[in-house]
GROMACS .gro file of N, CA and C in nm:
model
  465
    1LYS      N    1   2.441  -1.295  -2.139
    1LYS     CA    2   2.417  -1.228  -2.296
    1LYS      C    3   2.523  -1.082  -2.257
    2ASN      N    4   2.570  -1.072  -2.367
    2ASN     CA    5   2.579  -0.914  -2.370
    2ASN      C    6   2.502  -0.782  -2.469
    3THR      N    7   2.509  -0.711  -2.372
    3THR     CA    8   2.476  -0.614  -2.442
    3THR      C    9   2.512  -0.472  -2.409
    4PRO      N   10   2.476  -0.432  -2.600
    4PRO     CA   11   2.505  -0.314  -2.645
    4PRO      C   12   2.530  -0.215  -2.562
    5ALA      N   13   2.618  -0.070  -2.549
    5ALA     CA   14   2.638   0.033  -2.442
    5ALA      C   15   2.529   0.045  -2.505
    6ASN      N   16   2.452   0.130  -2.395
    6ASN     CA   17   2.364   0.208  -2.375
    6ASN      C   18   2.324   0.362  -2.251
    7TYR      N   19   2.310   0.414  -2.311
    7TYR     CA   20   2.275   0.553  -2.270
    7TYR      C   21   2.117   0.576  -2.250
    8GLN      N   22   2.086   0.645  -2.121
    8GLN     CA   23   1.926   0.687  -2.083
    8GLN      C   24   1.937   0.834  -2.025
    9HIS      N   25   1.887   0.894  -2.109
    9HIS     CA   26   1.882   1.026  -2.045
    9HIS      C   27   1.702   1.039  -1.953
   10LEU      N   28   1.715   1.051  -1.834
   10LEU     CA   29   1.609   1.108  -1.798
   10LEU      C   30   1.547   1.193  -1.740
   11ALA      N   31   1.473   1.275  -1.868
   11ALA     CA   32   1.420   1.398  -1.818
   11ALA      C   33   1.392   1.440  -1.674
   12SER      N   34   1.375   1.550  -1.554
   12SER     CA   35   1.303   1.522  -1.456
   12SER      C   36   1.171   1.526  -1.469
   13GLN      N   37   1.116   1.593  -1.607
   13GLN     CA   38   0.895   1.604  -1.638
   13GLN      C   39   0.936   1.488  -1.713
   14ASN      N   40   0.990   1.375  -1.723
   14ASN     CA   41   0.908   1.258  -1.742
   14ASN      C   42   0.939   1.149  -1.648
   15ILE      N   43   0.973   1.172  -1.550
   15ILE     CA   44   0.982   1.090  -1.478
   15ILE      C   45   0.803   1.073  -1.334
   16PRO      N   46   0.751   0.996  -1.357
   16PRO     CA   47   0.639   0.980  -1.258
   16PRO      C   48   0.622   1.026  -1.145
   17VAL      N   49   0.540   1.114  -1.066
   17VAL     CA   50   0.516   1.145  -0.958
   17VAL      C   51   0.394   1.108  -0.892
   18VAL      N   52   0.410   1.012  -0.791
   18VAL     CA   53   0.319   0.926  -0.761
   18VAL      C   54   0.222   0.990  -0.586
   19ALA      N   55   0.130   1.019  -0.527
   19ALA     CA   56   0.115   1.062  -0.441
   19ALA      C   57   0.124   0.978  -0.306
   20LEU      N   58   0.183   0.986  -0.196
   20LEU     CA   59   0.144   0.811  -0.166
   20LEU      C   60   0.014   0.831  -0.051
   21PRO      N   61  -0.018   0.708  -0.049
   21PRO     CA   62  -0.182   0.757   0.055
   21PRO      C   63  -0.171   0.811   0.168
   22ASN      N   64  -0.265   0.919   0.219
   22ASN     CA   65  -0.302   0.995   0.355
   22ASN      C   66  -0.254   1.122   0.312
   23HIS      N   67  -0.173   1.134   0.207
   23HIS     CA   68  -0.174   1.280   0.234
   23HIS      C   69   0.049   1.274   0.239
   24ALA      N   70   0.084   1.178   0.253
   24ALA     CA   71   0.206   1.116   0.368
   24ALA      C   72   0.345   1.174   0.312
   25GLY      N   73   0.310   1.197   0.150
   25GLY     CA   74   0.442   1.216   0.078
   25GLY      C   75   0.376   1.184  -0.036
   26HIS      N   76   0.535   1.192  -0.129
   26HIS     CA   77   0.513   1.147  -0.261
   26HIS      C   78   0.627   1.082  -0.336
   27LEU      N   79   0.627   0.998  -0.402
   27LEU     CA   80   0.759   0.988  -0.497
   27LEU      C   81   0.780   0.935  -0.642
   28ARG      N   82   0.903   0.983  -0.716
   28ARG     CA   83   0.977   0.993  -0.808
   28ARG      C   84   1.005   0.855  -0.837
   29LEU      N   85   0.934   0.773  -0.952
   29LEU     CA   86   0.950   0.675  -1.018
   29LEU      C   87   1.084   0.683  -1.119
   30ILE      N   88   1.166   0.652  -1.067
   30ILE     CA   89   1.301   0.664  -1.159
   30ILE      C   90   1.295   0.534  -1.253
   31ALA      N   91   1.277   0.395  -1.193
   31ALA     CA   92   1.264   0.279  -1.236
   31ALA      C   93   1.139   0.159  -1.177
   32GLY      N   94   1.083   0.073  -1.228
   32GLY     CA   95   1.009  -0.018  -1.143
   32GLY      C   96   0.940   0.117  -1.181
   33THR      N   97   0.792  -0.025  -1.094
   33THR     CA   98   0.676   0.047  -1.106
   33THR      C   99   0.625   0.027  -0.999
   34TYR      N  100   0.525   0.112  -0.961
   34TYR     CA  101   0.441   0.164  -0.796
   34TYR      C  102   0.282   0.150  -0.875
   35GLN      N  103   0.207   0.091  -0.745
   35GLN     CA  104   0.048   0.074  -0.780
   35GLN      C  105   0.000   0.105  -0.936
   36GLY      N  106   0.084   0.095  -1.010
   36GLY     CA  107   0.026   0.031  -1.144
   36GLY      C  108   0.098   0.137  -1.299
   37THR      N  109   0.173   0.233  -1.142
   37THR     CA  110   0.207   0.354  -1.299
   37THR      C  111   0.365   0.276  -1.280
   38GLN      N  112   0.419   0.310  -1.389
   38GLN     CA  113   0.581   0.232  -1.452
   38GLN      C  114   0.642   0.397  -1.487
   39GLY      N  115   0.796   0.346  -1.440
   39GLY     CA  116   0.904   0.466  -1.377
   39GLY      C  117   0.961   0.471  -1.533
   40ALA      N  118   1.067   0.606  -1.534
   40ALA     CA  119   1.091   0.654  -1.648
   40ALA      C  120   1.233   0.540  -1.752
   41ALA      N  121   1.285   0.453  -1.634
   41ALA     CA  122   1.397   0.410  -1.708
   41ALA      C  123   1.384   0.276  -1.796
   42ARG      N  124   1.444   0.232  -1.885
   42ARG     CA  125   1.467   0.123  -1.943
   42ARG      C  126   1.552   0.014  -1.851
   43THR      N  127   1.474  -0.108  -1.793
   43THR     CA  128   1.605  -0.198  -1.720
   43THR      C  129   1.573  -0.349  -1.777
   44PHE      N  130   1.701  -0.369  -1.740
   44PHE     CA  131   1.749  -0.522  -1.767
   44PHE      C  132   1.694  -0.642  -1.698
   45THR      N  133   1.686  -0.581  -1.564
   45THR     CA  134   1.644  -0.734  -1.439
   45THR      C  135   1.524  -0.622  -1.389
   46GLU      N  136   1.429  -0.692  -1.331
   46GLU     CA  137   1.302  -0.664  -1.236
   46GLU      C  138   1.385  -0.593  -1.147
   47MET      N  139   1.374  -0.442  -1.133
   47MET     CA  140   1.453  -0.410  -1.026
   47MET      C  141   1.303  -0.207  -0.983
   48ASN      N  142   1.349  -0.148  -0.873
   48ASN     CA  143   1.267  -0.022  -0.866
   48ASN      C  144   1.379   0.035  -0.839
   49VAL      N  145   1.358   0.178  -0.842
   49VAL     CA  146   1.458   0.275  -0.771
   49VAL      C  147   1.352   0.435  -0.759
   50TRP      N  148   1.359   0.432  -0.673
   50TRP     CA  149   1.257   0.538  -0.605
   50TRP      C  150   1.288   0.661  -0.504
   51ASP      N  151   1.273   0.745  -0.588
   51ASP     CA  152   1.277   0.842  -0.469
   51ASP      C  153   1.180   0.879  -0.368
   52VAL      N  154   1.178   0.872  -0.283
   52VAL     CA  155   1.044   0.909  -0.192
   52VAL      C  156   1.071   0.974  -0.077
   53VAL      N  157   0.936   1.067  -0.106
   53VAL     CA  158   0.976   1.148  -0.011
   53VAL      C  159   0.828   1.184   0.139
   54VAL      N  160   0.904   1.176   0.235
   54VAL     CA  161   0.822   1.182   0.359
   54VAL      C  162   0.771   1.249   0.400
   55ASN      N  163   0.611   1.365   0.439
   55ASN     CA  164   0.581   1.473   0.460
   55ASN      C  165   0.671   1.495   0.689
   56PRO      N  166   0.702   1.571   0.677
   56PRO     CA  167   0.716   1.569   0.857
   56PRO      C  168   0.567   1.503   0.910
   57ASN      N  169   0.625   1.477   1.006
   57ASN     CA  170   0.549   1.392   1.091
   57ASN      C  171   0.403   1.282   1.038
   58GLN      N  172   0.482   1.220   0.965
   58GLN     CA  173   0.393   1.164   0.876
   58GLN      C  174   0.425   1.021   0.881
   59GLN      N  175   0.334   0.932   0.858
   59GLN     CA  176   0.380   0.780   0.789
   59GLN      C  177   0.343   0.698   0.702
   60ALA      N  178   0.445   0.656   0.578
   60ALA     CA  179   0.410   0.581   0.473
   60ALA      C  180   0.416   0.435   0.496
   61THR      N  181   0.401   0.346   0.427
   61THR     CA  182   0.391   0.196   0.390
   61THR      C  183   0.420   0.172   0.234
   62ILE      N  184   0.513   0.139   0.212
   62ILE     CA  185   0.575   0.105   0.081
   62ILE      C  186   0.593  -0.064   0.107
   63SER      N  187   0.542  -0.078  -0.030
   63SER     CA  188   0.582  -0.221  -0.036
   63SER      C  189   0.644  -0.287  -0.178
   64VAL      N  190   0.739  -0.374  -0.156
   64VAL     CA  191   0.815  -0.378  -0.290
   64VAL      C  192   0.786  -0.582  -0.286
   65PRO      N  193   0.773  -0.609  -0.412
   65PRO     CA  194   0.751  -0.737  -0.406
   65PRO      C  195   0.853  -0.872  -0.345
   66ALA      N  196   0.831  -0.955  -0.223
   66ALA     CA  197   0.890  -1.074  -0.185
   66ALA      C  198   1.033  -1.105  -0.254
   67SER      N  199   1.046  -1.158  -0.387
   67SER     CA  200   1.172  -1.191  -0.447
   67SER      C  201   1.264  -1.046  -0.468
   68HIS      N  202   1.233  -0.960  -0.384
   68HIS     CA  203   1.297  -0.789  -0.434
   68HIS      C  204   1.404  -0.841  -0.322
   69SER      N  205   1.531  -0.812  -0.318
   69SER     CA  206   1.656  -0.741  -0.201
   69SER      C  207   1.619  -0.570  -0.176
   70LEU      N  208   1.652  -0.547  -0.076
   70LEU     CA  209   1.581  -0.411  -0.046
   70LEU      C  210   1.662  -0.329  -0.032
   71SER      N  211   1.708  -0.204   0.001
   71SER     CA  212   1.791  -0.124   0.062
   71SER      C  213   1.730   0.028   0.042
   72LEU      N  214   1.732   0.089   0.118
   72LEU     CA  215   1.713   0.224   0.149
   72LEU      C  216   1.815   0.345   0.191
   73VAL      N  217   1.838   0.432   0.118
   73VAL     CA  218   1.951   0.537   0.174
   73VAL      C  219   1.899   0.638   0.212
   74VAL      N  220   1.886   0.716   0.354
   74VAL     CA  221   1.820   0.818   0.347
   74VAL      C  222   1.908   0.947   0.335
   75LEU      N  223   1.874   1.002   0.230
   75LEU     CA  224   1.950   1.152   0.139
   75LEU      C  225   1.878   1.292   0.267
   76ARG      N  226   1.812   1.265   0.347
   76ARG     CA  227   1.759   1.423   0.408
   76ARG      C  228   1.677   1.371   0.536
   77GLY      N  229   1.669   1.445   0.612
   77GLY     CA  230   1.637   1.398   0.734
   77GLY      C  231   1.672   1.277   0.839
   78THR      N  232   1.570   1.226   0.878
   78THR     CA  233   1.565   1.129   0.999
   78THR      C  234   1.453   1.049   1.044
   79ALA      N  235   1.480   0.906   0.962
   79ALA     CA  236   1.313   0.871   0.947
   79ALA      C  237   1.333   0.684   1.062
   80THR      N  238   1.236   0.631   1.116
   80THR     CA  239   1.209   0.594   1.158
   80THR      C  240   1.153   0.425   1.080
   81PHE      N  241   1.191   0.323   1.092
   81PHE     CA  242   1.179   0.242   0.989
   81PHE      C  243   1.067   0.070   1.040
   82ASN      N  244   0.993   0.029   1.026
   82ASN     CA  245   0.897  -0.042   1.103
   82ASN      C  246   0.909  -0.018   1.240
   83GLY      N  247   0.893   0.127   1.309
   83GLY     CA  248   0.879   0.156   1.475
   83GLY      C  249   0.968   0.120   1.479
   84GLN      N  250   1.114   0.076   1.434
   84GLN     CA  251   1.211   0.041   1.548
   84GLN      C  252   1.362   0.085   1.527
   85GLU      N  253   1.394   0.096   1.387
   85GLU     CA  254   1.497   0.136   1.366
   85GLU      C  255   1.490   0.281   1.320
   86GLN      N  256   1.619   0.421   1.342
   86GLN     CA  257   1.664   0.535   1.305
   86GLN      C  258   1.715   0.519   1.266
   87ALA      N  259   1.731   0.581   1.149
   87ALA     CA  260   1.870   0.618   1.042
   87ALA      C  261   1.861   0.777   1.002
   88GLY      N  262   1.962   0.823   0.967
   88GLY     CA  263   1.983   1.004   0.930
   88GLY      C  264   2.046   0.979   0.783
   89ALA      N  265   2.096   1.073   0.760
   89ALA     CA  266   2.104   1.155   0.634
   89ALA      C  267   2.256   1.084   0.615
   90GLY      N  268   2.294   1.027   0.501
   90GLY     CA  269   2.383   0.944   0.448
   90GLY      C  270   2.447   0.803   0.503
   91GLN      N  271   2.273   0.758   0.565
   91GLN     CA  272   2.330   0.639   0.613
   91GLN      C  273   2.222   0.529   0.516
   92LEU      N  274   2.248   0.380   0.468
   92LEU     CA  275   2.210   0.326   0.429
   92LEU      C  276   2.152   0.203   0.534
   93VAL      N  277   1.993   0.146   0.485
   93VAL     CA  278   1.965   0.041   0.571
   93VAL      C  279   1.882  -0.091   0.477
   94ARG      N  280   1.937  -0.133   0.468
   94ARG     CA  281   1.938  -0.289   0.460
   94ARG      C  282   1.855  -0.366   0.507
   95PHE      N  283   1.675  -0.416   0.468
   95PHE     CA  284   1.636  -0.479   0.504
   95PHE      C  285   1.652  -0.666   0.462
   96ALA      N  286   1.600  -0.753   0.589
   96ALA     CA  287   1.602  -0.861   0.563
   96ALA      C  288   1.527  -0.944   0.409
   97HIS      N  289   1.562  -1.042   0.347
   97HIS     CA  290   1.513  -1.070   0.199
   97HIS      C  291   1.372  -1.218   0.240
   98GLU      N  292   1.233  -1.103   0.278
   98GLU     CA  293   1.108  -1.143   0.316
   98GLU      C  294   1.051  -1.059   0.279
   99SER      N  295   0.893  -1.085   0.269
   99SER     CA  296   0.834  -1.027   0.230
   99SER      C  297   0.766  -0.893   0.315
  100GLY      N  298   0.653  -0.839   0.284
  100GLY     CA  299   0.568  -0.738   0.370
  100GLY      C  300   0.623  -0.598   0.332
  101ASP      N  301   0.507  -0.535   0.416
  101ASP     CA  302   0.559  -0.384   0.399
  101ASP      C  303   0.681  -0.373   0.467
  102VAL      N  304   0.685  -0.199   0.448
  102VAL     CA  305   0.810  -0.143   0.537
  102VAL      C  306   0.691   0.026   0.509
  103GLN      N  307   0.768   0.070   0.674
  103GLN     CA  308   0.662   0.171   0.757
  103GLN      C  309   0.804   0.283   0.773
  104ILE      N  310   0.759   0.338   0.694
  104ILE     CA  311   0.857   0.501   0.705
  104ILE      C  312   0.830   0.578   0.753
  105ALA      N  313   0.850   0.640   0.917
  105ALA     CA  314   0.814   0.728   1.008
  105ALA      C  315   0.872   0.879   0.995
  106ALA      N  316   0.852   0.973   0.914
  106ALA     CA  317   0.947   1.130   0.936
  106ALA      C  318   0.936   1.173   1.077
  107GLY      N  319   0.991   1.211   1.143
  107GLY     CA  320   1.013   1.324   1.285
  107GLY      C  321   0.965   1.447   1.230
  108SER      N  322   1.035   1.556   1.332
  108SER     CA  323   0.915   1.707   1.270
  108SER      C  324   0.998   1.737   1.129
  109GLU      N  325   1.135   1.704   1.046
  109GLU     CA  326   1.079   1.733   0.891
  109GLU      C  327   1.122   1.618   0.836
  110GLU      N  328   1.103   1.692   0.725
  110GLU     CA  329   1.065   1.612   0.576
  110GLU      C  330   1.136   1.503   0.542
  111VAL      N  331   1.151   1.391   0.565
  111VAL     CA  332   1.269   1.287   0.501
  111VAL      C  333   1.254   1.232   0.374
  112LYS      N  334   1.397   1.257   0.313
  112LYS     CA  335   1.397   1.229   0.179
  112LYS      C  336   1.495   1.115   0.196
  113ILE      N  337   1.456   0.973   0.088
  113ILE     CA  338   1.482   0.826   0.064
  113ILE      C  339   1.519   0.804  -0.069
  114LEU      N  340   1.628   0.743  -0.086
  114LEU     CA  341   1.654   0.671  -0.208
  114LEU      C  342   1.646   0.526  -0.200
  115LEU      N  343   1.471   0.427  -0.239
  115LEU     CA  344   1.458   0.316  -0.292
  115LEU      C  345   1.508   0.231  -0.323
  116LEU      N  346   1.579   0.130  -0.340
  116LEU     CA  347   1.676   0.028  -0.391
  116LEU      C  348   1.630  -0.113  -0.350
  117SER      N  349   1.575  -0.200  -0.471
  117SER     CA  350   1.497  -0.316  -0.497
  117SER      C  351   1.537  -0.393  -0.645
  118GLY      N  352   1.506  -0.515  -0.596
  118GLY     CA  353   1.546  -0.578  -0.732
  118GLY      C  354   1.511  -0.718  -0.703
  119VAL      N  355   1.527  -0.763  -0.762
  119VAL     CA  356   1.562  -0.945  -0.789
  119VAL      C  357   1.754  -1.006  -0.853
  120PRO      N  358   1.805  -1.070  -0.687
  120PRO     CA  359   1.899  -1.088  -0.743
  120PRO      C  360   1.972  -1.149  -0.842
  121ILE      N  361   2.019  -1.105  -0.917
  121ILE     CA  362   2.028  -1.162  -1.058
  121ILE      C  363   2.184  -1.258  -1.057
  122GLN      N  364   2.197  -1.331  -0.918
  122GLN     CA  365   2.272  -1.450  -0.888
  122GLN      C  366   2.397  -1.423  -1.009
  123GLU      N  367   2.439  -1.327  -1.003
  123GLU     CA  368   2.568  -1.360  -1.125
  123GLU      C  369   2.702  -1.265  -1.039
  124PRO      N  370   2.798  -1.237  -1.084
  124PRO     CA  371   2.940  -1.183  -1.086
  124PRO      C  372   2.865  -1.041  -1.100
  125VAL      N  373   2.899  -0.939  -1.048
  125VAL     CA  374   2.931  -0.788  -1.096
  125VAL      C  375   3.027  -0.713  -1.042
  126VAL      N  376   3.113  -0.693  -1.158
  126VAL     CA  377   3.243  -0.616  -1.159
  126VAL      C  378   3.189  -0.431  -1.210
  127GLY      N  379   3.224  -0.364  -1.134
  127GLY     CA  380   3.233  -0.258  -1.222
  127GLY      C  381   3.336  -0.178  -1.194
  128TYR      N  382   3.373  -0.093  -1.256
  128TYR     CA  383   3.485   0.054  -1.291
  128TYR      C  384   3.466   0.141  -1.381
  129GLY      N  385   3.404   0.275  -1.273
  129GLY     CA  386   3.397   0.367  -1.342
  129GLY      C  387   3.266   0.356  -1.416
  130PRO      N  388   3.173   0.382  -1.546
  130PRO     CA  389   3.059   0.375  -1.614
  130PRO      C  390   3.050   0.209  -1.643
  131PHE      N  391   3.097   0.132  -1.676
  131PHE     CA  392   3.123   0.016  -1.684
  131PHE      C  393   3.078  -0.114  -1.582
  132VAL      N  394   2.964  -0.192  -1.642
  132VAL     CA  395   2.952  -0.293  -1.546
  132VAL      C  396   2.944  -0.424  -1.607
  133MET      N  397   3.060  -0.524  -1.594
  133MET     CA  398   3.041  -0.623  -1.656
  133MET      C  399   3.037  -0.751  -1.519
  134ASN      N  400   3.103  -0.833  -1.584
  134ASN     CA  401   3.046  -0.992  -1.510
  134ASN      C  402   3.222  -1.073  -1.488
  135SER      N  403   3.316  -0.959  -1.471
  135SER     CA  404   3.484  -1.032  -1.476
  135SER      C  405   3.567  -0.924  -1.564
  136GLU      N  406   3.667  -0.933  -1.462
  136GLU     CA  407   3.747  -0.801  -1.479
  136GLU      C  408   3.805  -0.801  -1.609
  137GLN      N  409   3.807  -0.918  -1.677
  137GLN     CA  410   3.867  -0.935  -1.822
  137GLN      C  411   3.743  -0.828  -1.903
  138GLU      N  412   3.618  -0.855  -1.879
  138GLU     CA  413   3.526  -0.778  -1.971
  138GLU      C  414   3.524  -0.644  -1.934
  139ILE      N  415   3.581  -0.605  -1.842
  139ILE     CA  416   3.578  -0.483  -1.821
  139ILE      C  417   3.670  -0.410  -1.831
  140ARG      N  418   3.791  -0.477  -1.889
  140ARG     CA  419   3.955  -0.423  -1.950
  140ARG      C  420   3.925  -0.452  -2.101
  141GLN      N  421   3.842  -0.567  -2.157
  141GLN     CA  422   3.739  -0.548  -2.306
  141GLN      C  423   3.684  -0.440  -2.318
  142ALA      N  424   3.564  -0.388  -2.242
  142ALA     CA  425   3.518  -0.267  -2.263
  142ALA      C  426   3.588  -0.179  -2.244
  143ILE      N  427   3.674  -0.109  -2.153
  143ILE     CA  428   3.755   0.009  -2.210
  143ILE      C  429   3.879   0.043  -2.296
  144ALA      N  430   3.942  -0.128  -2.375
  144ALA     CA  431   3.961  -0.117  -2.523
  144ALA      C  432   3.884  -0.088  -2.593
  145ASP      N  433   3.733  -0.145  -2.620
  145ASP     CA  434   3.676  -0.090  -2.733
  145ASP      C  435   3.624   0.057  -2.703
  146PHE      N  436   3.602   0.152  -2.579
  146PHE     CA  437   3.589   0.252  -2.579
  146PHE      C  438   3.710   0.364  -2.582
  147ASN      N  439   3.837   0.292  -2.569
  147ASN     CA  440   3.933   0.371  -2.672
  147ASN      C  441   3.963   0.407  -2.778
  148ARG      N  442   3.912   0.255  -2.845
  148ARG     CA  443   3.962   0.270  -2.969
  148ARG      C  444   3.835   0.326  -3.066
  149GLY      N  445   3.750   0.376  -2.980
  149GLY     CA  446   3.580   0.432  -3.038
  149GLY      C  447   3.487   0.364  -3.080
  150GLN      N  448   3.467   0.259  -3.055
  150GLN     CA  449   3.378   0.162  -3.058
  150GLN      C  450   3.235   0.201  -3.004
  151PHE      N  451   3.236   0.217  -2.933
  151PHE     CA  452   3.108   0.294  -2.848
  151PHE      C  453   2.992   0.372  -2.931
  152GLY      N  454   3.082   0.427  -3.052
  152GLY     CA  455   2.980   0.518  -3.133
  152GLY      C  456   3.044   0.683  -3.087
  153GLN      N  457   2.937   0.762  -3.189
  153GLN     CA  458   2.985   0.922  -3.131
  153GLN      C  459   2.865   1.002  -3.086
  154ILE      N  460   2.871   1.109  -3.056
  154ILE     CA  461   2.783   1.161  -3.014
  154ILE      C  462   2.771   1.283  -3.123
  155GLN      N  463   2.620   1.315  -3.228
  155GLN     CA  464   2.652   1.440  -3.295
  155GLN      C  465   2.582   1.558  -3.242
   0.00000   0.00000   0.00000
């Protein structure tokens, strides 16, 4: 199903911030749901995009639905995941597709992580610039439509 082109402005003040248990840190809910709080972005598929901060020398446990694929990008600091694997700034951590909690432990400095999870869409995805479609042909059509001014105008 084709969806019309869309843009969402997500002002910082409209992104909910939720404290993690035991003063371990906090997360900003860009998209998805965490403990009953809904994120700011509208999505077409079930997904979570969370900006997670774990305070120095603290540990946080995060749960995502078993139906989701899960990846974490360490943006700042060094974290230990599930008491085993360690990753630092700029590293991507992918998890096996199974249910369970993820434990994130910070060392002596704060850790900032981008959590990305979602239900696999089971269809091809082709991206080019701001365009995301299912085929290269659809990408070429989107670029042609854009160049013809068919995406509307900013007033």
